Coordinates of C-alpha atoms and ligand atoms in Angstrom, one line a residue:
M474 CA -15.5 30.6 15.6
L475 CA -11.9 30.0 15.0
S476 CA -10.5 27.2 12.7
Y477 CA -9.3 24.9 15.5
T478 CA -10.4 21.3 16.3
A479 CA -9.2 18.5 18.5
G480 CA -10.0 14.8 17.7
D481 CA -11.3 12.5 20.5
A482 CA -8.8 12.9 23.4
D483 CA -10.0 9.8 25.3
V484 CA -9.0 7.2 22.7
P485 CA -6.2 5.1 24.1
L486 CA -3.0 4.7 22.1
L487 CA -0.9 1.5 22.0
E488 CA 2.2 1.8 24.2
E489 CA 4.2 -1.0 22.7
T490 CA 6.8 -1.5 20.0
I491 CA 5.9 -2.6 16.4
G492 CA 7.6 -6.0 17.1
A493 CA 5.7 -6.6 20.3
N494 CA 2.4 -5.6 18.7
F495 CA 3.0 -8.0 15.8
E496 CA 3.9 -10.9 18.1
R497 CA 0.7 -10.3 20.1
V498 CA -1.5 -10.3 17.0
A499 CA 0.3 -13.3 15.4
A500 CA -0.3 -15.3 18.6
R501 CA -4.0 -14.5 18.5
F502 CA -4.5 -15.3 14.8
P503 CA -1.7 -17.8 14.0
L504 CA -3.5 -19.5 11.1
R505 CA -5.1 -16.5 9.4
D506 CA -3.7 -15.1 6.2
A507 CA -1.3 -12.3 7.0
L508 CA 0.3 -11.7 3.6
I509 CA -0.4 -12.8 0.0
E510 CA 1.7 -11.8 -3.0
A511 CA -0.1 -12.4 -6.3
A512 CA 1.8 -14.5 -8.8
P513 CA 3.8 -12.4 -11.3
V514 CA 2.4 -14.5 -14.2
P515 CA -1.2 -15.3 -14.7
G516 CA -1.9 -18.8 -13.6
G517 CA 1.2 -19.0 -11.5
E518 CA 1.3 -19.6 -7.7
A519 CA 0.6 -16.8 -5.3
R520 CA 3.0 -16.6 -2.3
R521 CA 1.2 -16.9 1.0
W522 CA 2.0 -16.3 4.7
S523 CA -0.1 -17.1 7.7
Y524 CA 0.5 -15.0 10.8
E525 CA 2.5 -17.8 12.3
K526 CA 4.7 -18.3 9.2
L527 CA 5.2 -14.5 8.8
N528 CA 6.2 -14.2 12.4
D529 CA 8.7 -17.1 11.9
D530 CA 10.2 -15.6 8.8
V531 CA 10.4 -12.2 10.4
D532 CA 12.2 -13.8 13.4
R533 CA 14.6 -15.6 11.1
L534 CA 15.5 -12.4 9.3
A535 CA 15.8 -10.5 12.6
R536 CA 18.2 -13.1 14.0
A537 CA 20.2 -12.9 10.8
L538 CA 20.5 -9.1 11.3
L539 CA 21.7 -9.7 14.9
A540 CA 24.2 -12.2 13.6
L541 CA 25.6 -9.5 11.3
G542 CA 25.9 -7.2 14.2
V543 CA 23.1 -4.8 13.4
A544 CA 22.7 -2.6 16.5
K545 CA 19.7 -0.8 17.8
G546 CA 19.4 2.5 15.9
D547 CA 21.5 1.4 12.9
R548 CA 20.1 2.5 9.6
V549 CA 19.1 -0.3 7.3
G550 CA 17.8 0.6 3.9
I551 CA 15.4 -1.1 1.6
W552 CA 15.3 -0.1 -2.1
S553 CA 12.7 -2.2 -3.9
P554 CA 9.3 -2.2 -5.5
N555 CA 6.6 -3.9 -3.5
C556 CA 7.2 -7.6 -2.6
A557 CA 6.7 -9.9 0.4
E558 CA 10.3 -9.4 1.5
W559 CA 9.6 -5.7 1.9
T560 CA 7.1 -6.5 4.6
I561 CA 9.4 -9.1 6.2
M562 CA 12.2 -6.5 6.3
Q563 CA 9.8 -3.9 7.8
Y564 CA 9.0 -6.1 10.8
A565 CA 12.4 -7.7 11.2
T566 CA 14.2 -4.3 11.4
A567 CA 11.5 -3.2 13.9
K568 CA 12.1 -6.3 16.1
V569 CA 15.9 -5.6 16.3
G570 CA 15.4 -1.8 16.6
A571 CA 17.2 -0.9 13.4
I572 CA 15.8 2.2 11.7
L573 CA 14.4 1.1 8.4
V574 CA 15.2 3.6 5.6
N575 CA 12.6 3.5 2.9
V576 CA 14.4 4.3 -0.4
N577 CA 12.2 5.3 -3.2
P578 CA 12.5 2.7 -6.0
A579 CA 12.5 5.5 -8.6
Y580 CA 15.7 6.9 -7.2
R581 CA 18.8 6.7 -9.3
S582 CA 22.4 6.5 -8.2
H583 CA 22.8 10.2 -7.3
E584 CA 19.7 10.2 -5.0
L585 CA 20.6 6.8 -3.6
E586 CA 24.1 8.0 -2.7
F587 CA 22.6 11.1 -1.1
V588 CA 20.3 9.1 1.1
V589 CA 22.9 6.5 2.1
R590 CA 25.3 9.3 3.1
Q591 CA 22.7 11.5 4.8
N592 CA 21.8 8.9 7.4
G593 CA 25.1 6.9 7.5
M594 CA 23.2 3.7 6.3
R595 CA 25.1 0.5 7.2
M596 CA 23.1 -2.1 5.2
L597 CA 21.2 -1.8 2.0
V598 CA 18.8 -4.4 0.8
A599 CA 18.3 -3.9 -3.0
A600 CA 15.9 -5.3 -5.6
P601 CA 17.2 -7.3 -8.6
S602 CA 17.7 -5.2 -11.7
D603 CA 14.8 -5.1 -14.1
K604 CA 14.3 -3.4 -17.4
N605 CA 13.5 -0.1 -15.8
S606 CA 16.1 0.1 -13.0
D607 CA 19.6 -1.2 -12.7
Y608 CA 19.4 -1.5 -8.9
V609 CA 22.4 -3.9 -8.7
S610 CA 25.0 -1.6 -10.4
M611 CA 23.7 1.5 -8.6
A612 CA 23.8 -0.2 -5.2
R613 CA 27.4 -1.4 -6.0
E614 CA 28.4 2.2 -6.7
A615 CA 27.0 3.3 -3.4
L616 CA 28.8 0.5 -1.6
A617 CA 32.1 1.5 -3.2
D618 CA 31.7 5.2 -2.4
C619 CA 30.0 5.4 1.0
H620 CA 32.2 4.1 3.7
A621 CA 29.5 3.6 6.4
L622 CA 27.7 1.1 4.1
R623 CA 29.0 -2.3 5.0
E624 CA 26.6 -4.8 3.5
L625 CA 24.7 -5.0 0.3
V626 CA 21.9 -7.7 0.2
F627 CA 20.2 -8.7 -3.1
L628 CA 16.5 -9.7 -2.9
P629 CA 15.5 -12.9 -4.7
D630 CA 14.3 -12.9 -8.3
G631 CA 11.9 -15.5 -9.6
R632 CA 9.8 -12.8 -11.3
L633 CA 9.2 -11.4 -14.7
D634 CA 11.6 -9.1 -16.4
I635 CA 14.6 -9.7 -14.0
L636 CA 17.8 -9.0 -15.8
D637 CA 20.3 -9.2 -13.0
A638 CA 19.5 -10.8 -9.6
G639 CA 22.9 -9.7 -8.1
E640 CA 25.4 -12.5 -7.7
P641 CA 27.7 -11.6 -4.7
Q642 CA 31.1 -10.3 -5.9
S643 CA 32.7 -9.5 -2.6
D644 CA 32.4 -10.3 1.1
A645 CA 30.2 -7.3 1.5
E646 CA 27.6 -8.7 -0.8
L647 CA 25.0 -11.3 0.1
T648 CA 21.9 -12.7 -1.4
F649 CA 18.8 -12.6 0.7
A650 CA 19.0 -16.4 1.1
E651 CA 22.6 -16.2 2.4
L652 CA 21.6 -13.5 4.8
L653 CA 18.8 -15.7 6.2
K654 CA 21.3 -18.6 6.7
R655 CA 23.2 -16.3 9.2
A656 CA 20.2 -16.7 11.5
D657 CA 21.5 -20.2 12.5
D658 CA 24.3 -18.4 14.5
V659 CA 21.9 -16.6 16.8
G660 CA 19.2 -18.1 19.1
P661 CA 15.7 -16.8 19.8
L662 CA 16.8 -15.7 23.3
A663 CA 19.1 -13.1 21.8
L664 CA 16.3 -11.7 19.8
K665 CA 14.0 -11.6 22.9
A666 CA 16.7 -9.8 24.8
R667 CA 17.1 -7.2 22.0
M668 CA 13.3 -6.7 21.8
A669 CA 13.3 -6.0 25.6
E670 CA 15.7 -3.2 25.1
L671 CA 13.5 -1.3 22.7
D672 CA 11.2 1.6 23.6
P673 CA 8.1 2.6 21.6
Y674 CA 9.4 6.2 21.5
D675 CA 12.6 5.1 19.7
P676 CA 12.9 6.1 16.0
I677 CA 12.3 3.1 13.8
N678 CA 11.7 4.5 10.3
L679 CA 13.2 7.1 8.1
Q680 CA 11.1 8.2 5.1
Y681 CA 12.6 10.7 2.7
T682 CA 10.1 13.3 1.4
S683 CA 10.8 15.1 -1.8
G684 CA 10.3 18.5 -0.1
T685 CA 9.5 21.5 -2.2
T686 CA 13.1 22.5 -3.0
G687 CA 16.5 21.1 -2.7
F688 CA 17.4 17.7 -1.3
P689 CA 15.0 15.2 0.2
K690 CA 14.6 15.3 4.0
G691 CA 14.4 12.2 6.2
A692 CA 11.2 12.3 8.3
T693 CA 12.2 10.4 11.4
L694 CA 9.3 8.3 12.8
T695 CA 9.0 6.3 16.0
H696 CA 7.2 3.0 16.7
H697 CA 4.7 5.1 18.6
N698 CA 4.1 7.4 15.7
I699 CA 3.4 5.0 12.9
L700 CA 2.0 1.9 14.8
N701 CA -0.6 4.1 16.4
N702 CA -1.4 6.0 13.2
G703 CA -1.9 2.8 11.3
N704 CA -4.0 1.3 14.1
Q705 CA -6.2 4.4 14.5
I706 CA -7.0 4.5 10.8
G707 CA -8.0 0.8 10.9
K708 CA -10.3 1.4 13.9
L709 CA -12.1 4.1 12.0
L710 CA -12.3 1.9 8.9
G711 CA -13.9 -0.8 11.1
Y712 CA -11.1 -3.3 10.4
T713 CA -11.2 -6.8 11.9
E714 CA -9.3 -10.0 11.3
R715 CA -11.7 -10.8 8.5
D716 CA -10.5 -7.9 6.4
R717 CA -8.4 -8.4 3.3
V718 CA -6.6 -5.3 2.3
V719 CA -5.4 -4.9 -1.3
L720 CA -2.3 -2.7 -1.6
P721 CA -1.3 -1.4 -5.0
V722 CA 0.3 1.6 -3.3
P723 CA 4.1 1.6 -2.8
F724 CA 5.6 0.3 0.4
Y725 CA 8.4 2.8 0.4
H726 CA 5.7 5.4 1.1
C727 CA 3.7 5.6 4.2
F728 CA 0.5 4.8 2.2
G729 CA 1.8 1.2 1.8
M730 CA 3.8 0.6 5.0
V731 CA 1.7 2.4 7.5
I732 CA -1.9 2.9 6.2
G733 CA -1.5 -0.6 4.7
N734 CA 0.8 -2.9 6.6
L735 CA 1.0 -1.5 10.1
N736 CA -2.7 -0.9 10.1
A737 CA -4.0 -4.2 8.7
L738 CA -1.4 -6.4 10.5
S739 CA -2.4 -4.8 13.9
F740 CA -5.9 -6.2 13.4
G741 CA -5.1 -9.7 12.2
A742 CA -6.3 -8.7 8.7
A743 CA -4.6 -9.9 5.5
T744 CA -2.4 -7.7 3.3
I745 CA -2.4 -8.4 -0.4
I746 CA 0.2 -7.3 -2.8
P747 CA -1.2 -7.2 -6.4
G748 CA 2.3 -6.8 -8.0
R749 CA 5.6 -5.0 -7.9
G750 CA 4.2 -1.8 -9.5
F751 CA 0.7 -0.5 -10.1
T752 CA -1.5 -1.6 -13.0
P753 CA -5.2 -1.1 -12.8
A754 CA -5.9 -4.6 -14.0
S755 CA -3.7 -6.3 -11.4
A756 CA -5.3 -4.3 -8.6
L757 CA -8.8 -5.4 -9.6
E758 CA -7.6 -9.0 -10.2
A759 CA -6.2 -9.1 -6.7
V760 CA -9.5 -7.9 -5.3
Q761 CA -11.3 -10.6 -7.3
D762 CA -8.8 -13.5 -6.8
F763 CA -8.2 -13.0 -3.0
G764 CA -11.6 -11.6 -1.9
G765 CA -10.4 -8.1 -1.1
T766 CA -12.6 -6.2 1.3
S767 CA -10.6 -3.0 1.2
L768 CA -8.7 -1.4 -1.7
Y769 CA -6.3 1.5 -1.6
G770 CA -5.2 4.0 -4.1
V771 CA -4.2 7.6 -5.0
P772 CA -7.0 9.2 -7.1
T773 CA -5.3 8.5 -10.4
M774 CA -5.2 4.8 -9.6
F775 CA -9.0 4.7 -9.1
I776 CA -9.4 6.8 -12.3
A777 CA -7.4 4.2 -14.2
E778 CA -9.3 1.3 -12.7
L779 CA -12.7 2.8 -13.6
A780 CA -11.4 3.5 -17.1
L781 CA -10.5 -0.1 -17.9
A782 CA -12.4 -1.3 -21.0
D783 CA -13.4 -4.5 -19.2
F784 CA -14.0 -2.8 -15.8
A785 CA -17.5 -4.3 -15.6
S786 CA -16.2 -7.9 -15.9
Y787 CA -14.3 -7.8 -12.5
D788 CA -16.1 -9.3 -9.5
L789 CA -15.7 -6.5 -6.8
S790 CA -18.6 -7.8 -4.7
T791 CA -16.3 -8.6 -1.7
L792 CA -15.2 -4.9 -1.4
R793 CA -16.6 -2.9 1.5
T794 CA -14.2 -0.1 2.1
G795 CA -10.8 1.4 1.2
V796 CA -8.7 4.5 1.3
M797 CA -8.3 7.2 -1.3
A798 CA -5.5 9.7 -0.3
G799 CA -2.3 11.3 -1.4
S800 CA -3.6 14.1 -3.4
L801 CA -6.9 16.0 -4.0
C802 CA -9.6 13.4 -4.4
P803 CA -12.1 14.5 -7.1
I804 CA -15.7 14.4 -5.9
E805 CA -16.8 12.6 -9.1
V806 CA -14.2 9.9 -8.6
M807 CA -15.3 9.3 -5.0
E808 CA -18.9 9.1 -6.1
R809 CA -18.0 6.5 -8.8
V810 CA -15.9 4.4 -6.4
I811 CA -18.7 4.2 -3.9
A812 CA -21.4 3.5 -6.5
E813 CA -19.5 1.3 -9.1
M814 CA -16.8 -0.4 -7.1
N815 CA -19.0 -1.4 -4.1
M816 CA -16.7 0.5 -1.8
R817 CA -19.6 1.9 0.2
D818 CA -17.5 2.8 3.3
V819 CA -14.4 4.2 1.4
A820 CA -12.6 6.9 3.3
I821 CA -10.6 9.9 2.2
C822 CA -7.5 10.2 4.3
Y823 CA -5.4 13.3 4.4
G824 CA -1.9 13.8 5.8
M825 CA 1.7 13.9 5.1
T826 CA 4.8 11.7 5.7
E827 CA 5.8 14.1 8.6
T828 CA 2.5 13.3 10.4
S829 CA 2.9 9.5 10.2
P830 CA 0.9 10.2 7.8
V831 CA -2.9 10.6 8.5
S832 CA -4.3 13.5 10.5
T833 CA -7.8 13.8 9.1
M834 CA -10.2 11.3 7.6
T835 CA -13.8 10.8 6.6
L836 CA -16.0 8.3 8.3
A837 CA -18.6 6.0 6.8
S838 CA -21.2 7.7 9.0
D839 CA -20.5 11.1 7.5
T840 CA -22.9 12.4 4.9
L841 CA -22.2 11.5 1.3
E842 CA -21.4 15.2 0.7
Q843 CA -19.0 15.3 3.6
R844 CA -17.4 12.1 2.4
T845 CA -16.8 13.3 -1.1
T846 CA -16.1 17.0 -0.8
T847 CA -13.9 17.1 2.4
V848 CA -11.0 15.2 3.9
G849 CA -13.1 14.6 7.0
R850 CA -12.3 15.7 10.6
T851 CA -9.3 15.5 12.9
M852 CA -8.3 12.0 14.0
P853 CA -8.3 11.0 17.6
R854 CA -5.5 12.4 19.8
L855 CA -4.6 15.0 17.2
E856 CA -5.4 18.7 16.8
S857 CA -5.8 20.8 13.6
K858 CA -5.9 24.5 13.0
V859 CA -5.9 26.8 10.0
V860 CA -3.7 29.8 10.2
D861 CA -3.0 32.9 8.2
P862 CA 0.2 32.1 6.3
V863 CA 1.6 35.5 6.9
T864 CA 0.6 36.3 10.5
D865 CA 0.3 32.7 11.8
E866 CA -2.9 33.8 13.5
T867 CA -5.7 31.2 13.5
V868 CA -8.3 32.3 11.0
E869 CA -12.1 32.2 11.3
R870 CA -14.0 29.1 10.1
G871 CA -14.5 29.2 6.3
V872 CA -11.4 31.2 5.7
I873 CA -8.6 29.6 3.7
G874 CA -5.1 29.4 5.3
E875 CA -2.3 27.0 6.1
L876 CA -3.3 23.8 7.8
C877 CA -1.3 22.8 10.9
T878 CA -1.3 19.5 12.8
R879 CA -0.2 18.7 16.4
G880 CA -0.2 15.5 18.5
Y881 CA 1.3 12.0 18.8
A882 CA 1.6 11.5 15.0
V883 CA 4.0 14.4 14.4
M884 CA 7.5 13.1 13.5
A885 CA 10.4 13.2 15.8
G886 CA 12.1 15.6 13.3
Y887 CA 14.1 15.5 10.0
W888 CA 17.1 13.3 10.4
N889 CA 20.2 15.3 11.3
Q890 CA 18.6 18.6 10.1
P891 CA 17.6 20.6 13.2
E892 CA 17.1 23.8 11.3
K893 CA 14.8 22.2 8.8
T894 CA 12.9 20.6 11.6
A895 CA 12.5 24.0 13.3
E896 CA 11.2 25.5 10.1
A897 CA 8.5 22.8 9.9
I898 CA 7.5 22.2 13.5
D899 CA 7.1 25.4 15.6
D900 CA 7.8 25.9 19.3
E901 CA 4.3 24.8 20.3
G902 CA 4.6 21.5 18.4
W903 CA 2.5 22.4 15.4
M904 CA 3.6 20.8 12.1
H905 CA 3.1 23.4 9.3
T906 CA 1.8 21.3 6.4
G907 CA 2.3 23.8 3.5
D908 CA -1.3 22.9 2.4
L909 CA -4.1 25.4 2.0
A910 CA -7.3 24.4 3.7
R911 CA -10.5 25.7 5.2
M912 CA -12.5 24.3 8.1
D913 CA -16.3 24.4 8.2
S914 CA -18.5 25.0 11.2
E915 CA -18.7 21.3 12.0
G916 CA -14.9 20.9 11.8
F917 CA -14.8 19.2 8.4
I918 CA -11.7 20.3 6.4
V919 CA -11.4 21.0 2.7
I920 CA -7.9 21.0 1.2
E921 CA -7.5 23.7 -1.5
G922 CA -4.1 22.5 -2.7
R923 CA -0.5 23.1 -2.0
M924 CA 0.5 26.6 -1.0
K925 CA 3.0 26.5 -3.8
D926 CA 0.5 25.3 -6.4
M927 CA -1.8 28.3 -5.8
V928 CA -2.0 30.5 -8.9
I929 CA -2.0 34.2 -8.7
R930 CA -3.4 35.8 -11.8
G931 CA -3.6 39.6 -11.9
G932 CA -3.7 39.7 -8.1
E933 CA -6.6 37.1 -7.8
N934 CA -5.7 33.9 -5.9
I935 CA -6.9 30.9 -7.8
Y936 CA -7.0 27.4 -6.3
P937 CA -6.5 24.9 -9.1
R938 CA -8.7 22.4 -7.3
E939 CA -11.9 24.4 -7.9
I940 CA -11.3 24.5 -11.6
E941 CA -10.2 20.8 -11.8
E942 CA -13.4 19.8 -10.0
F943 CA -15.4 21.8 -12.5
L944 CA -13.7 20.4 -15.6
Y945 CA -14.1 16.8 -14.4
R946 CA -17.8 17.4 -15.2
H947 CA -17.0 17.8 -18.9
P948 CA -18.1 14.6 -20.6
A949 CA -14.8 14.4 -22.7
V950 CA -12.5 14.7 -19.7
Q951 CA -11.0 11.6 -18.1
D952 CA -8.5 13.3 -15.9
V953 CA -7.4 17.0 -15.5
Q954 CA -4.8 19.0 -13.7
V955 CA -4.7 22.8 -13.7
I956 CA -1.4 24.7 -13.4
G957 CA -0.2 28.3 -13.6
V958 CA 2.2 29.3 -16.3
P959 CA 4.1 32.6 -16.4
D960 CA 2.5 35.6 -18.2
P961 CA 3.9 39.1 -18.7
K962 CA 0.6 40.9 -18.2
Y963 CA -1.1 38.9 -15.4
G964 CA 1.9 37.3 -13.7
E965 CA 0.4 33.9 -14.3
E966 CA -2.2 32.4 -16.5
L967 CA -4.1 29.1 -16.2
M968 CA -3.4 26.0 -18.2
A969 CA -5.7 23.0 -18.1
C970 CA -3.8 19.7 -18.7
I971 CA -6.3 17.1 -19.8
I972 CA -6.4 13.4 -20.5
L973 CA -9.4 12.8 -22.7
K974 CA -11.7 9.8 -22.6
P975 CA -11.0 7.3 -25.4
G976 CA -12.3 8.7 -28.7
A977 CA -13.4 12.1 -27.2
E978 CA -12.3 15.5 -28.6
L979 CA -11.9 18.9 -27.0
D980 CA -10.1 22.0 -28.0
L981 CA -9.4 25.3 -26.2
A982 CA -12.5 27.0 -27.7
G983 CA -14.7 24.2 -26.6
L984 CA -13.2 24.2 -23.1
Q985 CA -13.6 27.9 -22.7
E986 CA -17.2 27.7 -24.0
F987 CA -17.9 25.1 -21.3
C988 CA -16.6 27.4 -18.6
R989 CA -18.2 30.7 -19.8
G990 CA -20.9 32.0 -17.6
K991 CA -20.2 29.3 -15.0
L992 CA -16.7 30.4 -13.8
A993 CA -15.5 33.9 -13.2
H994 CA -13.6 35.1 -16.3
Y995 CA -10.2 35.0 -14.5
K996 CA -10.7 31.3 -13.7
I997 CA -11.2 30.3 -17.3
P998 CA -8.0 28.5 -18.6
R999 CA -6.1 30.5 -21.2
Y1000 CA -4.3 27.3 -22.5
V1001 CA -5.2 23.7 -22.9
D1002 CA -2.7 20.8 -23.1
I1003 CA -4.2 17.5 -24.3
R1004 CA -2.0 14.7 -23.1
D1005 CA -1.8 10.9 -22.8
S1006 CA -0.6 10.9 -19.2
F1007 CA 0.7 13.1 -16.4
P1008 CA 4.3 13.0 -15.0
M1009 CA 3.9 11.2 -11.7
T1010 CA 6.0 10.5 -8.6
V1011 CA 6.1 6.8 -7.5
S1012 CA 3.7 7.7 -4.7
G1013 CA 1.2 8.8 -7.3
K1014 CA 1.5 12.6 -7.0
V1015 CA 1.2 14.5 -10.2
R1016 CA 4.4 16.5 -10.8
K1017 CA 2.8 19.9 -11.6
I1018 CA 6.3 21.4 -11.5
D1019 CA 7.4 19.3 -14.5
M1020 CA 4.2 20.1 -16.5
R1021 CA 4.8 23.8 -15.8
E1022 CA 8.4 23.6 -17.0
E1023 CA 7.3 21.7 -20.2
A1024 CA 4.7 24.3 -20.9
V1025 CA 7.2 27.1 -20.5
A1026 CA 9.6 25.5 -22.9
R1027 CA 6.9 24.5 -25.4
L1028 CA 5.1 27.9 -25.5
G1029 CA 8.3 29.9 -25.2
L1030 CA 7.0 31.8 -22.1
Ligands
AMP200 P1 3.5 12.8 1.3 O1 4.3 13.4 2.4 O2 4.2 12.3 0.2 O3 2.5 11.9 1.9 O4 2.6 14.1 0.8 C1 1.8 14.8 1.6 C2 1.0 15.8 0.8 O5 0.1 15.1 -0.1 C3 0.1 16.7 1.6 O6 0.9 17.8 2.2 C4 -0.9 17.1 0.6 O7 -0.5 18.2 -0.2 C5 -1.1 15.9 -0.2 N1 -2.3 15.1 0.2 C6 -2.3 13.9 0.9 N2 -3.5 13.5 1.1 C7 -4.4 14.4 0.5 C8 -5.8 14.5 0.3 N3 -6.6 13.5 0.8 N4 -6.3 15.5 -0.3 C9 -5.5 16.5 -0.8 N5 -4.1 16.5 -0.7 C10 -3.6 15.4 0.0

């Protein structure tokens, strides 16, 4: 049997724009909570929006954008950690048909300028500067240097650690409050007229993905792509208007703005922002304080939550479900999330920015083993296949190859990069993911890691995931990543990078002893690197490349 599956082809998709969908849901559930942002200081006031209020605020901002002359298809960027204004921007730009450009809050001036130029961005909404990021000066540099950029808007402060909230210094600069005042110049009918001009198949969002090499590429996504992907995920999670979804994952990434916002807000559920950035305590506090029924995170976030010294003191009894995604989800962590966090229906989602993002997920009705050891089966209205990376032929079930995805969720293309688009999406519409996977006889898919992370030692292919899963079982190990480092004899050798549990000890000899007799000799790490943390991207992916470079420098390889 070949490694090909199609998800349910009869499930209907929404044929409406993001703005129309939101208005429809808001009219149905006007008084329910739509958005809650936890107070930045303990004991402070949370900020709350009902659906009615959120829709009003979205409309006000949308009219302000019209007043400034923002046209359908204009690129409007947002460069900020999570906050309520991010959500309001997401829906306001969608209502006026402006393409929202998610700018990674970790970007610095060089990357910001690249993104602003690459898509000819006309307006940038930037966060106030804090101790980590001088958003205000970097945004000003971009405004001075990139001629398409006409307006710079500074988001409000009123939070901890704000150093510079951005006082307008020229006509091109506005505070968010000033921007909102412009709404007085445009009536609701103008907004209605604009919304009537939009088509669900128009591009509405640009998300830059780091890519494997070179400059980031802008995955161009339509209303139809991301609204439907969010909505399909929610259906499979069993979301209703009674759900309250806690989002410690970043909005600039599809995990926050699609799997989180577009999903929850298409069901009348509440979205809850625990804070600007992730801390394990704020995520669990948000569940406790706001009755979260669903909690999201990349695996390292759940690992950090479970490792809190006072973990047992949080009341997580309202939780039912959630999503773990973004990188390989260790079996042990899934098991603990189900057993210890009350997330009995938690799903693993798999996908990538270019596929809106989710293409496979586990269901609560799958067996515990399927839910912890696989990324589930193909989502409705999508197809998956596993191909030989060299010949592109579909491989037999059980054989490892490159995973490919086809269907409504595949992006429109990389912005202004037709050659890169053609490299990623073939003539038959298959998105080549760059991930190694195998499909079992029932269509469940197991991700074996990125093609580029595969280690080849003395001609043997080693999939780091297998060894990571094994080492998680060691009682001293809190978190582990396995990488390949250069070796003159074998080409590559394995290094285990390990974060130990508090007070635990482990050295290379102990680690090798643990593996001996249980793993083939070539899979036993040659090096161990005990560390306090892993270098991470903002979206929670471990930067194995950085660890490899560090190891090469430190060991003089
Ligand atoms: P991004 O475009 O930032 O969402 O990254 C997509 C990549 O993250 C995929 O190509 C995978 O390598 C990885 N990824 C996402 N979800 C999972 C998952 N559940 N298991 C393993 N890898 C994942």
